[in-house]
Short mmCIF file of C-alpha atoms in Angstrom, two decimals:
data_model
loop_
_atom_site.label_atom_id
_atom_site.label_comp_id
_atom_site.label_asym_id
_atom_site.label_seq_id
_atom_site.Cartn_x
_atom_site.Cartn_y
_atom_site.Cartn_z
CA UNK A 27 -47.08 59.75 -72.66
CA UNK A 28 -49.30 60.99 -70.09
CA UNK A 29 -48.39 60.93 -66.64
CA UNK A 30 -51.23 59.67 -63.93
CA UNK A 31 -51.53 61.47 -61.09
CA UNK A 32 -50.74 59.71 -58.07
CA UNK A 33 -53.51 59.52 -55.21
CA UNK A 34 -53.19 62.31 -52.79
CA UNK A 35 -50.65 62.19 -49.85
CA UNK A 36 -52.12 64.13 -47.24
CA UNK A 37 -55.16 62.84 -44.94
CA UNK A 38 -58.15 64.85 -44.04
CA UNK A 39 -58.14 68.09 -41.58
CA UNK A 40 -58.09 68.31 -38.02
CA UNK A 41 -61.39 69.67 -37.03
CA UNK A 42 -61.39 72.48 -35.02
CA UNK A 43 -64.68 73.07 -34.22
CA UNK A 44 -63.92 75.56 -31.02
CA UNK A 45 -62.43 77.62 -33.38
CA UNK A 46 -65.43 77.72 -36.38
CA UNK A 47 -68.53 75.57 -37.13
CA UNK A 48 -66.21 73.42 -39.92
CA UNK A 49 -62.64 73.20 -40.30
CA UNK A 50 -61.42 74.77 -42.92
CA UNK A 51 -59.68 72.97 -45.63
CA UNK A 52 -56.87 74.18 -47.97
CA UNK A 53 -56.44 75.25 -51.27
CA UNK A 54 -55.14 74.64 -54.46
CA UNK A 55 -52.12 77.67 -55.09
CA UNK A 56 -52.27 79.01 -58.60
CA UNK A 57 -50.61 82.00 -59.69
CA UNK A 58 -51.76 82.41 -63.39
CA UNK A 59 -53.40 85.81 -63.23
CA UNK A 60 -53.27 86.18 -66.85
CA UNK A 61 -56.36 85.81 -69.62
CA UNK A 62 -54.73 82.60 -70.86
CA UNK A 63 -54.83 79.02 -68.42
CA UNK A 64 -54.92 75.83 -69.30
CA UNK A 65 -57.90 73.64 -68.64
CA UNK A 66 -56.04 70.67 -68.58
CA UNK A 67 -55.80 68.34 -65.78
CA UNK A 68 -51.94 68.72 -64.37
CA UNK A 69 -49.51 66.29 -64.96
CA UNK A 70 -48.07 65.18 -61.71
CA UNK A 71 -45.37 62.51 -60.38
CA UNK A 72 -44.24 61.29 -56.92
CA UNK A 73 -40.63 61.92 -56.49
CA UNK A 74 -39.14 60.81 -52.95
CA UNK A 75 -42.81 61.52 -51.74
CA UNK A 76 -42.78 65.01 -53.04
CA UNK A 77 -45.59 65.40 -55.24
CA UNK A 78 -44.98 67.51 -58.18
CA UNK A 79 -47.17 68.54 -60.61
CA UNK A 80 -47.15 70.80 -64.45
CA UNK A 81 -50.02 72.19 -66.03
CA UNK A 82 -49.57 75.12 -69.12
CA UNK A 83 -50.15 75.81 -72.60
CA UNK A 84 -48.82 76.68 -75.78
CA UNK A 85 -50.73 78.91 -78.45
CA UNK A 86 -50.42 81.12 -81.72
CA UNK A 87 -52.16 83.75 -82.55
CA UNK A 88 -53.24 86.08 -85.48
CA UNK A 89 -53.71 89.07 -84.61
CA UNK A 90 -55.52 92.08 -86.29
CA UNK A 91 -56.40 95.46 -85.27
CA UNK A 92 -59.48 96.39 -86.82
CA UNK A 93 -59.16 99.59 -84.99
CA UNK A 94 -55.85 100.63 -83.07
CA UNK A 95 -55.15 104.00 -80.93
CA UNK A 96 -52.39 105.37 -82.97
CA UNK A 97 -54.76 104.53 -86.12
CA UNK A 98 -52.60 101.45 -87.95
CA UNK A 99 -54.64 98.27 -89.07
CA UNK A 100 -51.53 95.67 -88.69
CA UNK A 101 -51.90 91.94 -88.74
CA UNK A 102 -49.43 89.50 -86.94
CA UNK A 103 -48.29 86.53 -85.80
CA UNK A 104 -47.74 85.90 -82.12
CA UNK A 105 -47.03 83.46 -79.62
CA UNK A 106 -48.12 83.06 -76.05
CA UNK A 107 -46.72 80.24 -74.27
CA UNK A 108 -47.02 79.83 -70.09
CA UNK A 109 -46.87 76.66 -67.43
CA UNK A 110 -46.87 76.47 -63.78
CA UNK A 111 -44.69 73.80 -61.91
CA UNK A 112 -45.12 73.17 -58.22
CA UNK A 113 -43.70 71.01 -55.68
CA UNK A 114 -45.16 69.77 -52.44
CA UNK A 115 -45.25 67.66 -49.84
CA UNK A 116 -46.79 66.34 -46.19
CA UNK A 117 -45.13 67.21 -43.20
CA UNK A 118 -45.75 64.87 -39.84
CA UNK A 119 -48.00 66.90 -38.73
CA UNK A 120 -50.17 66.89 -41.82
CA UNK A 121 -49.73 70.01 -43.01
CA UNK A 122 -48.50 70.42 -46.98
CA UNK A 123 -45.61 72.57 -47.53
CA UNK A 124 -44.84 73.66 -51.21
CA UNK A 125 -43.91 76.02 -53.96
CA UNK A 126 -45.04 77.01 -57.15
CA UNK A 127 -43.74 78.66 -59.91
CA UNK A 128 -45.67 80.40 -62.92
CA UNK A 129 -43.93 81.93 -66.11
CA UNK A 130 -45.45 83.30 -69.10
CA UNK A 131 -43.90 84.31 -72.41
CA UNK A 132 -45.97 86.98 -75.00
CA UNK A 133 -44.99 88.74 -78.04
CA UNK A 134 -46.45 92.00 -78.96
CA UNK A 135 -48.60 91.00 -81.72
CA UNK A 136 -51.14 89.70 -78.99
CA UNK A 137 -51.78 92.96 -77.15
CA UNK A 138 -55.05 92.36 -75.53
CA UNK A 139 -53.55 89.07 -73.30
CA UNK A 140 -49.86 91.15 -72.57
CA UNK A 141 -48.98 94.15 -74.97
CA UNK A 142 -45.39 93.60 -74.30
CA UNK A 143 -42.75 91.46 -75.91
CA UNK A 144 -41.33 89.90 -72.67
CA UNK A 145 -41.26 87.46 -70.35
CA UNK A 146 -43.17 87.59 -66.98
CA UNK A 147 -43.15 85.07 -63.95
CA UNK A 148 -44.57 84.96 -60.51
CA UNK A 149 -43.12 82.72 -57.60
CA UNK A 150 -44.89 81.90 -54.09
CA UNK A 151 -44.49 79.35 -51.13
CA UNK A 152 -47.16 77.90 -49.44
CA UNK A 153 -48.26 76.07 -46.65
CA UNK A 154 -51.39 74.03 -46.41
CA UNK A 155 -52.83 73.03 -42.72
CA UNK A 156 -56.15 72.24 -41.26
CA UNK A 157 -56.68 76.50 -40.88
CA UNK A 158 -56.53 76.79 -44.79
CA UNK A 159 -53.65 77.92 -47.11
CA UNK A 160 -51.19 80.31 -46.39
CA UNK A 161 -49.08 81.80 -49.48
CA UNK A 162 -45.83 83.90 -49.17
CA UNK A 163 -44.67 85.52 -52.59
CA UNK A 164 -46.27 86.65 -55.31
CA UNK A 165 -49.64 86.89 -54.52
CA UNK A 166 -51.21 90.02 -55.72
CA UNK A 167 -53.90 88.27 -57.71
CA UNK A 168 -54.84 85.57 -55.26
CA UNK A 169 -58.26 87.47 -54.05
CA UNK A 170 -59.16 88.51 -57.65
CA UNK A 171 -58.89 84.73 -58.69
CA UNK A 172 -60.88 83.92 -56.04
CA UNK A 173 -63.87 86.35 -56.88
CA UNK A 174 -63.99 87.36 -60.30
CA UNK A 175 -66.44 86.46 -63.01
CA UNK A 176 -65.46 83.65 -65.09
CA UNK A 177 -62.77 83.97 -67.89
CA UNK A 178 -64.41 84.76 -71.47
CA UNK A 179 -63.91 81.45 -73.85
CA UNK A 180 -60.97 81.14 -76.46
CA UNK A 181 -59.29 84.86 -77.04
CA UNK A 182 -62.34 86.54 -75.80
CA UNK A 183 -60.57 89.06 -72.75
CA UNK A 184 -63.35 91.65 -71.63
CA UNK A 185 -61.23 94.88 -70.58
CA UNK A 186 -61.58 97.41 -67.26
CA UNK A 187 -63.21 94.19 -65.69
CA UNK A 188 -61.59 94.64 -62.63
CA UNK A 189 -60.58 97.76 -60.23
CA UNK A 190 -57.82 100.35 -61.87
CA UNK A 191 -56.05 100.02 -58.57
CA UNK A 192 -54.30 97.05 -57.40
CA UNK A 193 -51.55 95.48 -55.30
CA UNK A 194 -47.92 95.43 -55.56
CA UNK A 195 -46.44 92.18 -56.14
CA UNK A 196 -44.74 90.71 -53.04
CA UNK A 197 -46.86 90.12 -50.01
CA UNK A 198 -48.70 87.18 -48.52
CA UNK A 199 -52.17 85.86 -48.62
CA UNK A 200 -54.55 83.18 -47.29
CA UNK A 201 -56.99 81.43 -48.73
CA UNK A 202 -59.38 78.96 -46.83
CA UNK A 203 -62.40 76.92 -47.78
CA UNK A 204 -65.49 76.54 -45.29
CA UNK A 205 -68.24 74.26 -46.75
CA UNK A 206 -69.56 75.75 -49.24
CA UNK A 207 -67.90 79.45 -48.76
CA UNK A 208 -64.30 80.62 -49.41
CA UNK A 209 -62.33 83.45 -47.89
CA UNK A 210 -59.32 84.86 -49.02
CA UNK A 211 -57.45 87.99 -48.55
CA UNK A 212 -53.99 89.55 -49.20
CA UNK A 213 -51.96 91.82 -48.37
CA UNK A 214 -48.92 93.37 -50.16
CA UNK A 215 -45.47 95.44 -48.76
CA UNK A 216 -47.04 98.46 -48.98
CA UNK A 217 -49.71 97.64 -46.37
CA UNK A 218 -52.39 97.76 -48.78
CA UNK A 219 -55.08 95.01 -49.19
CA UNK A 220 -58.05 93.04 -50.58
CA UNK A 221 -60.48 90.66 -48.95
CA UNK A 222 -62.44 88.43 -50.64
CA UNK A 223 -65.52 85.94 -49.79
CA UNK A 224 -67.13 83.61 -52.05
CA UNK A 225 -70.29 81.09 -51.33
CA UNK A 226 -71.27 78.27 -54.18
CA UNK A 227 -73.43 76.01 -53.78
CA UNK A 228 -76.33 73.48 -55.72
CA UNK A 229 -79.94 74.81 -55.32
CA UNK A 230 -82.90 73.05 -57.41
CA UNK A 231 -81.61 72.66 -60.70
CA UNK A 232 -79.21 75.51 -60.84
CA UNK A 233 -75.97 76.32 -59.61
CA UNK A 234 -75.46 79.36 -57.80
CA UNK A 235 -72.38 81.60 -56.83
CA UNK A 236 -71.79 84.42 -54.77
CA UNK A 237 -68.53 86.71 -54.53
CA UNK A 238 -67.52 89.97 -52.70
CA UNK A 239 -64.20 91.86 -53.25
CA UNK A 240 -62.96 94.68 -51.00
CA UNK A 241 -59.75 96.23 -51.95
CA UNK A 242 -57.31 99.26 -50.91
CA UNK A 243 -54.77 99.67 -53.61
CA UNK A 244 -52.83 102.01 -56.11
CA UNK A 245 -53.16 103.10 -59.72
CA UNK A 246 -50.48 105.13 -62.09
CA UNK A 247 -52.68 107.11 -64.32
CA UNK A 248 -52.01 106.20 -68.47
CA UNK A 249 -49.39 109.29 -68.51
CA UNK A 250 -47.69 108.68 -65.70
CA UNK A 251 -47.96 111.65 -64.15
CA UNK A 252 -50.17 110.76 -60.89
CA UNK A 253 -50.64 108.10 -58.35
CA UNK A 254 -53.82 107.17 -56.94
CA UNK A 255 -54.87 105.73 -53.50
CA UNK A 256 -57.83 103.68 -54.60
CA UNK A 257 -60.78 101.98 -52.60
CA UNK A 258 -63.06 99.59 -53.80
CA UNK A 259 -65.95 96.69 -53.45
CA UNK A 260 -67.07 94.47 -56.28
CA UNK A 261 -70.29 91.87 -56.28
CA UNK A 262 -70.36 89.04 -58.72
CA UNK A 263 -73.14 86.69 -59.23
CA UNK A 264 -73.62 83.61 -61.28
CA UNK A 265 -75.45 81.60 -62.45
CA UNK A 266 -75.17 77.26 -64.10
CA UNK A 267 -77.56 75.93 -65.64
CA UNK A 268 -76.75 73.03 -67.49
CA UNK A 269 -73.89 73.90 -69.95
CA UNK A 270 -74.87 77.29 -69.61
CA UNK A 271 -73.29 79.98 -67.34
CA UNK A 272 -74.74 83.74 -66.76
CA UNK A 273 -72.82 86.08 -64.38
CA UNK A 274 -73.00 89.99 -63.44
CA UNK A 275 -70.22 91.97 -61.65
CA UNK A 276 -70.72 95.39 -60.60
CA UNK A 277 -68.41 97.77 -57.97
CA UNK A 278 -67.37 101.02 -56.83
CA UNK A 279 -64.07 102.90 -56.63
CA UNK A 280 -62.60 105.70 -55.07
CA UNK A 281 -59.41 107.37 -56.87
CA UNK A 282 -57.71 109.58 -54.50
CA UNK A 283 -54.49 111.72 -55.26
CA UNK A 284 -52.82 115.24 -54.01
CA UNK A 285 -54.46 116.73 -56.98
CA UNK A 286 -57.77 115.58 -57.93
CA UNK A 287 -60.48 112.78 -56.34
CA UNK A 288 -62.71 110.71 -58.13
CA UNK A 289 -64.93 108.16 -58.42
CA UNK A 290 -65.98 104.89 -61.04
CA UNK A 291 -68.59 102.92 -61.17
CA UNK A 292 -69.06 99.84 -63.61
CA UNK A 293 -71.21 96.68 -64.41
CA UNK A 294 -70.07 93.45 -66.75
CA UNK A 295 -71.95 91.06 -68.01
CA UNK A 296 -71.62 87.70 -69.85
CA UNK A 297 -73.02 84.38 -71.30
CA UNK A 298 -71.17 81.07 -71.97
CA UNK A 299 -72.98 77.77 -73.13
CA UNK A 300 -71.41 74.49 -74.57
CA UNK A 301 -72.56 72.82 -77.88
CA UNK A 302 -70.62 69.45 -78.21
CA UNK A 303 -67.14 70.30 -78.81
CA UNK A 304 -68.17 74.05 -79.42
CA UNK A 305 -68.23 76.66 -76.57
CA UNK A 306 -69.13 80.38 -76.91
CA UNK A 307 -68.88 83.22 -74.91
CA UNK A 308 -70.04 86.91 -75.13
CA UNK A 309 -69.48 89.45 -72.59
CA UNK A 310 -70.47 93.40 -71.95
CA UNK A 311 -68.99 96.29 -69.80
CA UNK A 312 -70.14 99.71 -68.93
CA UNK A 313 -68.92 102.19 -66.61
CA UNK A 314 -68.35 105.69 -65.74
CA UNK A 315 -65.64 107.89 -64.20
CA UNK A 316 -66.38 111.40 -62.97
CA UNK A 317 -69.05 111.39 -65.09
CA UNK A 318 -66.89 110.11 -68.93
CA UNK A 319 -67.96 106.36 -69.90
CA UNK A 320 -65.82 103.56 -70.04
CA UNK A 321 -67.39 100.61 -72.73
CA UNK A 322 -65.61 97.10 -73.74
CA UNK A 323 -66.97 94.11 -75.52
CA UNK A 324 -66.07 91.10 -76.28
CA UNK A 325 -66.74 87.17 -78.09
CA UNK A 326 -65.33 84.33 -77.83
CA UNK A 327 -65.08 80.84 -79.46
CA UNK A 328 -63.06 77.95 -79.05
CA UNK A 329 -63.62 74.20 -80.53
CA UNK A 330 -61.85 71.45 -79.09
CA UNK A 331 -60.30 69.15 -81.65
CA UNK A 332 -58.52 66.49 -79.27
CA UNK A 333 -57.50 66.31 -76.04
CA UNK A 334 -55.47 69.66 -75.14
CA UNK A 335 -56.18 70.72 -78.88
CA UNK A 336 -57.89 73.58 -79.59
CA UNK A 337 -59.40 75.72 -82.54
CA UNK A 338 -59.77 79.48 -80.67
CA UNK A 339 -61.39 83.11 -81.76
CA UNK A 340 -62.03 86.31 -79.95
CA UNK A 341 -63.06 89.90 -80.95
CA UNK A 342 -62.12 92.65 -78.43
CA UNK A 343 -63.31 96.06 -78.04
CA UNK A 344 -62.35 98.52 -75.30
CA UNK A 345 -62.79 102.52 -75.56
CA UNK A 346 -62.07 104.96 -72.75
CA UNK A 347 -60.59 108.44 -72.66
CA UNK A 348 -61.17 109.79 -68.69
CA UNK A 349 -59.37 112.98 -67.94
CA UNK A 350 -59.80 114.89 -64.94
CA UNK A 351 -57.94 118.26 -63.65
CA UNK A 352 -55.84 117.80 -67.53
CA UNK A 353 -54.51 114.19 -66.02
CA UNK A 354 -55.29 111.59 -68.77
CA UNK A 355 -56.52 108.71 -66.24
CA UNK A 356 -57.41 106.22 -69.37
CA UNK A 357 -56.94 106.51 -72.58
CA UNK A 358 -57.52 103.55 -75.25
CA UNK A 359 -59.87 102.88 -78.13
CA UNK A 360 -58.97 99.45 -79.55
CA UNK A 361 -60.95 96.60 -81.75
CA UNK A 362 -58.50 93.17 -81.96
CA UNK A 363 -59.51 90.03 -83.83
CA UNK A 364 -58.01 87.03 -82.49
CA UNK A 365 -58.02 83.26 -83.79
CA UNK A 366 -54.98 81.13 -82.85
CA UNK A 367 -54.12 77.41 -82.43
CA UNK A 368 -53.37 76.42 -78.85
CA UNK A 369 -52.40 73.25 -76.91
CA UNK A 370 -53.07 72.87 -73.31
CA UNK A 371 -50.82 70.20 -70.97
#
């Protein structure tokens, strides 16, 4: 049985309009920063006027490597199953105080989503007031969420989509909504950073957004054997039109070590659209770094069959090999097939 989700327990937010021209409001804390979320309302129950809420999924994949780096063509079974579970509630003062909890569980057969056969988690506390959300824990991907281009459909999982370097982590982050724009950053124990500002919004027929990503972070290069001090900015823009999205993302990014500097550059692309119970995707990525190309492809399907029931395919490509002063930066050439069974809650 499905549980309804009670009405929400805190009231609206102070203005504070000597501060900024509209009060911000807070945000929703989710810390699935993996290629797999469910799109499933949350179920949610008042207990002792503590709200609490579960969302996740469960699915199974096939997997085949049409193309694998050590040159095997295997086919497996897998399993990817993840939720999120948070609890929160409305102090006197109107403020929400909370804390979440996301866990994920992949086996190896589905290497484009994890590549590992473990399990994985992250844990944050929150607080919600009238200035936005502030988040305490494990918030490494909370400006990334905020910013990115939109997830490809079914197993569809477009690699080097994002920055090489990245955040540890522990660290803290806030996220606040003004009108129609959002602004996020985080920070992590090391001191480094990313800030993040996104502005959506109806015009004519079409919905538009806007996103900008500045990060400081770190990268291990694929043999281990170097650490980078990285610096970068990424642009996204997108477009709705009807059941139909289009989005670009391009950026910039500085690799910095004792031993050797350089610098990446690198566009994506993609389409989604919706036919009746039938939604594709298809997504492209091209970059370069000191001067050696970085490509990955991929398409997606997925066709709902019931409520949280789903039919799902992807095909994956991603080929890089960047080496610079005889440090191997990169280096993957892989084509996955994907179709699996999966049940969002």
């Amino acid at each position: 049985m499905r549980i309804l989700k009670p009405a929400p327990i805190f009231g609206p937010a102070v203005a504070l309009a000597v501060l900024v021209p509209t009060a911000a409001q807070a945000q929703d804390v989710n810390l699935n920063y993996d290629a797999l979320s469910s799109l499933e309302e949350p179920l949610a129950t008042d207990i002792g006027g503590v709200t609490v809420e579960l969302t996740g999924l469960v699915d199974i994949p096939l997997a085949i490597d049409i193309e694998s780096a050590d040159g095997t063509d295997d086919t497996d079974i897998g399993f990817v199953g993840n939720f999120q579970i948070s609890a929160e509630t409305q102090l006197d003062n109107r403020w929400t105080l909370g804390v979440a909890y996301f866990g994920q569980y992949a086996t190896d057969a589905n290497s484009v989503f994890d590549g590992v056969d473990d399990y994985s988690d992250n844990v944050a506390g929150f607080v919600g007031t009238s200035f936005g959300t502030f988040i305490g824990g494990n918030t490494s991907g909370q400006v990334r969420e905020q910013t990115r281009r939109k997830r490809g459909v079914g197993n569809a999982s477009l690699a080097f989509d994002n920055f090489y370097g990245g955040l540890d982590e522990w660290g803290g982050a806030y996220v606040g909504r003004f009108g129609p724009s959002i602004l996020s950053a985080a920070v992590d124990e090391n001191g480094d950073f990313e800030l993040g500002a996104t502005f959506q919004r109806p015009i004519d027929k079409n919905d538009i957004r806007l996103t900008a990503r500045i990060a400081d972070g770190r990268f291990t290069s694929s043999d281990l054997t170097t650490q980078f001090d990285t610096k970068g900015i990424g642009l996204v823009g997108e477009i709705v039109y009807g059941s139909t999205t289009f989005d670009l993302g391009g950026g910039y990014e500085r690799l910095e070590s004792s031993t050797v500097d350089v610098d990446r550059w690198f566009l994506s692309a993609g389409a989604q659209t919706q036919i009746n119970n039938l939604t594709l995707s298809a997504e492209g990525h091209f970059g370069q770094v000191d001067g050696q190309s970085e490509k990955s492809a991929s398409l997606g399907a997925a066709y709902a069959l019931g409520r949280g029931l789903s039919l799902n395919a992807g095909i994956n490509y991603q080929e890089a090999s960047i080496t610079s002063s005889g440090i191997d930066i990169v280096d993957t050439d892989e084509i996955q097939a994907l179709l699996s069974v999966r049940f969002s809650f």
